[in-house]
Amino acid sequence: MSQKPNLPRGMRDFGPEQMTKRNYIFQNIKDVFQKYGFMPLETPAMENLSVLTGKYGDEGDRLLYKVLNSGDFLGKVTSDDFTSGSKEVLPKVSEKGLKYDLTVPFARYVVKNRHELTIPFKRYQMQPVWRADNPQKGRYREFYQCDADVIGTESLLCETEIILMINEVFEQLGITDFTIKMNHRKILNGVTEYIGAKDKETDFLVAIDKLDKIGMAKVKQELVNRGLTNESVEKAEQVLNISGENLERLNILKNVLEGFPSGEEGINDIESILAMVQKFGLDDHHIELDVTLARGLSYYTGTIFEVKVNNVSMGSVTGGGRYDDLTGVFGVPDLSGVGFSFGVDRIYDVMEELDLFPSDKLTGTKVLIIHLDQTSFEYGLGALNRLRRKSISSEIFPDPAKPKKQFSYANKKGIPYVIVVGSEEVNTGLLTFKDMHTGNEEKCTLESIIGKLSID
């Protein structure tokens, strides 16, 4: 019985049309990263589990793909280990894992190569990552991230440039209705002090991180279940429900968190970032101070970002923040960093939903040479060579075939122009040039055609 060639859940193939669209997104992001002085970097698909574990919280550790050791991977496991459970077995059968994100491997790279790097070090990466998550719309087990990080500086210019880059990328992609949600870990720290739950900070953050999914009522119940008092929960609700323009929200927070140094420091940072954004000529209508934003990753220590495209059936498409302590777990403390990641797969889905891919920029082959006999085929080869020397993406139909079949090939591939070569064209040097979209035909020299295709 033959086996069906199925893919594992959460994994995908990308055909030529999809790859053309994906590469359009990648190129736009790459251009912006490089404009802001970021250099490319790659890290391996696999890292040691000792590098990966403990950086993403318990939930993140659970979603790590573990890779079995080579050879007899059960050789070191005893029957007692099986009785004790997976925590005893896992370290003996798996020492490596697929990377969960690009940030932790980046921090590992920085520590390993710190004596050769120019600090501040700015890098971007565009690579796949893997998470053993439950696949659903916009959530895959293998997906690409496009990260930009700066490490070795505490300057809030870095956070400002993140906002500028997000805005520029979305502008280039034609995404106009989006919100950059921003918060600060120290504001959240201040809130936990204000509500009298400093010793329950982790419980507080885990619960409010679910606010979008389960709503305020269930978050309040979870906070109570996690040991917060009813009084603390009611005070938390008041803070989490603040609304208005960014300036209004900041003023409310200033009053609420007055006397709590951590919260005051976070507010000052947000104010400085918003002021710097305006100095670059960008208003803050896309930016929203959201006190409920508490990204689940445990390594953020400063500003937190999350970007959502409005009025589409999709979650966040971009996220990031400052992580002052990340390299400390690798033995090099006090290297402050900040970065963010574009979720290319989600951006792709958004652009499909909003029909934002520009057809004129997604064409692979620009012109197909159609030949009517062997002589015209050989003539067409010379024309093909000249077209390609002018950097015009071009093909010639490879087999002897009726014109109908060759035209059908051009239509199916979405090739916008064809050149028809027959005995008359070979004798006169005037080629039939057809626009496949309009159906218009004209007789032109090859040089004239090259000129038209170079302008188009």
XYZ file of C-alpha atoms in Angstrom, residues 40-392:
353
model
C 23.027 40.106 8.672
C 23.663 37.112 10.942
C 22.727 33.419 10.923
C 22.757 30.906 13.767
C 22.222 27.123 13.475
C 18.816 25.447 13.576
C 19.876 23.420 16.627
C 21.228 24.722 19.910
C 22.191 22.936 23.097
C 19.170 22.638 25.384
C 21.274 24.238 28.107
C 21.265 27.391 25.958
C 17.525 27.328 25.279
C 15.864 26.192 28.496
C 14.992 28.634 31.260
C 14.848 31.649 28.928
C 11.180 31.557 27.923
C 9.401 30.588 31.136
C 7.762 27.231 31.830
C 5.356 27.554 28.905
C 8.171 28.324 26.480
C 10.239 25.391 27.732
C 7.252 23.117 27.144
C 7.052 24.258 23.508
C 10.721 23.545 22.745
C 11.328 20.811 20.182
C 13.840 18.407 21.703
C 16.133 16.426 19.403
C 16.976 12.847 20.384
C 20.671 12.057 20.812
C 22.324 10.124 18.000
C 22.820 6.388 18.253
C 21.446 4.446 21.210
C 19.686 7.377 22.844
C 18.197 5.120 25.547
C 21.587 3.729 26.529
C 21.959 5.929 29.621
C 18.365 5.542 30.788
C 17.552 3.156 33.648
C 14.210 1.632 34.597
C 14.223 3.870 37.680
C 14.417 6.919 35.401
C 11.224 5.858 33.635
C 9.515 5.456 36.988
C 10.598 8.974 37.982
C 9.080 10.547 34.862
C 10.155 12.634 31.881
C 12.238 15.115 33.899
C 14.694 12.336 34.700
C 14.612 10.776 31.243
C 14.847 13.885 29.062
C 18.412 15.024 29.948
C 19.689 11.527 29.149
C 18.030 11.165 25.745
C 18.205 14.735 24.422
C 20.912 17.374 24.685
C 19.844 19.581 21.768
C 16.734 21.394 20.612
C 15.425 23.393 17.668
C 15.586 27.099 18.315
C 12.406 28.658 19.692
C 13.273 32.179 18.593
C 16.251 34.127 17.254
C 16.942 36.285 20.316
C 18.401 33.720 22.706
C 20.757 32.251 20.048
C 21.756 35.844 19.276
C 22.632 36.442 22.926
C 24.644 33.219 22.932
C 26.469 34.385 19.787
C 27.261 37.760 21.349
C 28.731 36.184 24.481
C 30.748 33.666 22.471
C 32.157 36.341 20.123
C 32.101 39.417 22.367
C 35.814 40.166 22.023
C 35.518 40.462 18.227
C 32.300 42.485 18.048
C 31.966 46.239 17.628
C 29.696 47.454 20.426
C 26.906 48.535 20.125
C 26.319 45.527 17.876
C 23.377 45.761 15.467
C 22.272 42.657 13.640
C 19.291 41.288 11.769
C 18.315 37.665 11.137
C 15.752 36.056 8.845
C 15.471 32.373 9.705
C 12.921 29.702 10.621
C 12.133 28.841 14.241
C 10.143 25.945 15.686
C 7.555 25.645 18.455
C 5.582 22.557 19.501
C 2.408 24.616 19.606
C -1.172 23.761 18.677
C -1.482 24.729 14.988
C -4.277 27.155 14.085
C -4.846 30.156 11.824
C -1.746 32.330 12.008
C 0.079 29.876 14.282
C 2.474 27.314 12.861
C 5.031 24.886 14.246
C 7.679 26.079 11.808
C 7.702 29.731 10.888
C 10.073 32.518 9.950
C 11.091 35.402 12.142
C 12.791 38.552 10.944
C 14.629 40.018 13.920
C 16.595 43.189 14.471
C 18.485 43.632 17.749
C 20.959 46.097 19.202
C 23.100 44.982 22.098
C 25.544 46.969 24.205
C 23.631 50.213 24.720
C 20.874 51.482 27.008
C 19.988 54.399 24.732
C 16.260 54.866 24.154
C 17.133 55.828 20.587
C 17.069 52.076 19.937
C 13.432 51.774 21.023
C 12.626 54.848 18.959
C 14.222 53.346 15.861
C 12.219 50.158 16.356
C 9.031 52.202 16.118
C 10.368 54.000 13.034
C 11.323 50.717 11.347
C 7.953 49.112 12.080
C 6.191 52.132 10.640
C 8.413 52.188 7.543
C 8.069 48.468 6.791
C 4.290 48.547 7.089
C 4.131 51.686 4.972
C 6.154 49.998 2.212
C 3.938 46.899 2.365
C 0.781 48.998 2.125
C -0.438 48.156 5.640
C -1.861 51.420 6.939
C -4.249 50.507 9.771
C -2.090 49.099 12.553
C -1.394 49.753 16.219
C 1.995 49.611 17.942
C 1.093 48.682 21.506
C 3.780 49.698 23.978
C 4.306 49.151 27.684
C 7.211 48.967 30.107
C 8.138 46.153 32.435
C 8.938 48.677 35.162
C 5.443 50.149 34.864
C 4.096 46.652 35.468
C 6.472 46.279 38.415
C 5.146 49.562 39.785
C 1.556 48.381 39.361
C 2.221 45.203 41.356
C 3.691 47.349 44.144
C 0.727 49.749 43.988
C -1.827 46.938 44.355
C 0.157 45.356 47.191
C 1.149 42.227 45.298
C 4.886 42.644 44.835
C 5.486 39.059 45.926
C 2.985 37.876 43.282
C 4.487 39.707 40.317
C 4.927 36.611 38.141
C 1.375 35.453 38.861
C 0.095 38.928 37.997
C 1.963 39.066 34.674
C 0.955 35.544 33.628
C -2.705 36.314 34.303
C -2.957 39.690 32.557
C -1.081 38.318 29.552
C -4.276 36.320 28.899
C -6.550 39.365 28.989
C -7.164 39.508 25.225
C -8.063 35.822 25.132
C -10.228 35.300 28.228
C -11.434 38.778 29.242
C -11.237 40.799 32.446
C -13.702 38.718 34.498
C -11.727 35.499 34.047
C -8.409 37.301 34.580
C -9.713 38.656 37.900
C -10.770 35.163 38.930
C -7.371 33.770 37.964
C -5.628 36.471 40.010
C -7.700 35.461 43.037
C -6.901 31.803 42.377
C -3.217 32.710 42.259
C -3.399 34.216 45.746
C -4.056 37.939 45.210
C -6.536 39.556 47.578
C -9.865 40.911 46.344
C -8.673 44.423 47.196
C -5.528 43.969 45.080
C -7.569 42.612 42.178
C -9.994 45.560 42.253
C -7.114 48.062 42.308
C -5.477 46.193 39.423
C -8.674 46.369 37.368
C -8.824 50.145 37.793
C -5.269 50.539 36.479
C -5.699 48.058 33.634
C -8.845 49.856 32.450
C -7.277 53.297 32.006
C -8.097 54.842 28.621
C -7.662 58.013 26.581
C -4.830 59.407 24.468
C -1.265 58.414 25.337
C -0.656 61.673 27.216
C -3.810 61.167 29.288
C -2.824 57.607 30.146
C 0.659 58.720 31.156
C -0.762 61.421 33.433
C -3.082 58.908 35.114
C -0.176 56.514 35.621
C 1.966 59.308 37.067
C -0.661 59.920 39.735
C -1.212 56.227 40.447
C 2.463 55.241 40.574
C 3.801 58.327 42.342
C 6.212 57.179 45.016
C 6.942 53.853 43.307
C 10.414 54.385 41.741
C 10.251 51.458 39.337
C 6.938 52.608 37.885
C 8.117 56.214 37.641
C 11.228 55.141 35.743
C 9.139 53.188 33.251
C 6.844 56.180 32.686
C 9.856 58.449 32.073
C 11.213 56.023 29.469
C 7.905 55.905 27.588
C 7.665 59.710 27.623
C 11.212 60.014 26.256
C 10.535 57.525 23.459
C 7.330 59.272 22.386
C 9.109 62.647 22.390
C 11.968 61.272 20.288
C 9.538 59.705 17.805
C 8.033 63.144 17.244
C 11.494 64.625 16.655
C 11.809 62.233 13.717
C 8.632 63.735 12.278
C 6.380 60.785 13.110
C 3.239 61.399 15.137
C 2.007 58.812 17.605
C -1.388 57.987 16.064
C -0.185 54.399 15.444
C 1.234 54.100 18.982
C -0.838 53.088 22.002
C 0.380 52.908 25.587
C -1.295 49.693 26.760
C -0.860 48.924 30.465
C -2.303 45.434 29.933
C 0.522 44.452 27.579
C 2.636 41.874 29.402
C 4.372 39.715 26.824
C 4.906 36.306 28.334
C 8.620 35.972 27.714
C 10.475 36.206 30.984
C 13.547 38.043 29.708
C 12.015 41.480 29.020
C 13.100 44.088 31.562
C 12.217 47.417 29.920
C 10.056 48.601 27.048
C 7.710 46.001 25.524
C 6.259 46.174 21.992
C 3.459 44.362 20.223
C 1.937 45.279 16.870
C -1.514 44.348 15.641
C -3.086 45.042 12.273
C -6.583 46.336 12.879
C -9.763 44.871 11.389
C -8.215 41.562 10.326
C -8.610 38.080 11.776
C -5.059 37.885 13.079
C -3.202 38.298 16.350
C 0.021 40.229 16.799
C 2.346 40.415 13.781
C 5.352 42.021 15.477
C 6.708 41.998 19.004
C 9.788 42.680 21.067
C 11.318 44.605 23.908
C 14.376 45.378 26.015
C 16.206 42.552 27.760
C 18.936 43.941 30.017
C 19.747 40.620 31.686
C 19.735 38.136 28.813
C 23.492 37.712 28.330
C 23.935 37.433 32.100
C 22.719 33.829 32.027
C 25.678 33.077 29.746
C 28.156 34.617 32.176
C 28.356 38.151 30.759
C 26.165 40.537 32.775
C 25.370 44.200 32.086
C 25.021 43.973 28.298
C 21.746 45.735 27.668
C 19.882 44.842 24.504
C 16.660 45.630 22.705
C 15.087 44.036 19.683
C 11.954 43.037 17.872
C 10.690 40.458 15.429
C 8.426 40.572 12.388
C 6.206 37.502 12.056
C 6.474 37.056 8.296
C 3.885 34.281 8.118
C 1.270 36.407 9.839
C 2.150 39.461 7.760
C 1.716 37.271 4.661
C -1.750 36.189 5.828
C -2.705 39.811 6.563
C -1.588 40.952 3.113
C -3.529 38.125 1.473
C -6.641 39.009 3.475
C -6.340 42.692 2.542
C -5.231 41.973 -1.068
C -2.086 44.082 -0.679
C 0.404 42.172 -2.832
C 1.230 44.335 -5.901
C 0.927 42.128 -8.972
C 3.350 44.257 -10.998
C 6.168 43.549 -8.527
C 5.554 39.825 -8.146
C 6.122 38.656 -11.708
C 8.896 36.113 -12.141
C 9.491 35.831 -15.867
C 8.824 39.117 -17.643
C 8.786 37.906 -21.241
C 8.440 34.549 -23.021
C 9.824 33.926 -26.509
C 7.419 31.830 -28.585
C 8.915 30.101 -31.640
C 7.136 28.601 -34.643
C 9.846 26.295 -36.042
C 13.425 25.168 -35.493
C 14.919 28.163 -37.313
C 12.936 30.623 -35.207
C 13.884 28.661 -32.073
C 17.580 29.126 -32.864
C 16.977 32.809 -33.640
C 15.098 33.091 -30.347
C 18.072 31.736 -28.416
C 20.130 34.713 -29.551
C 17.342 37.096 -28.558
C 17.049 35.350 -25.194
C 20.745 35.837 -24.534
C 20.540 39.570 -25.302
C 17.478 40.022 -23.054
C 19.204 38.337 -20.130
C 22.357 40.379 -20.644
C 20.137 43.422 -20.062
C 18.918 41.833 -16.783
C 15.435 41.175 -18.173
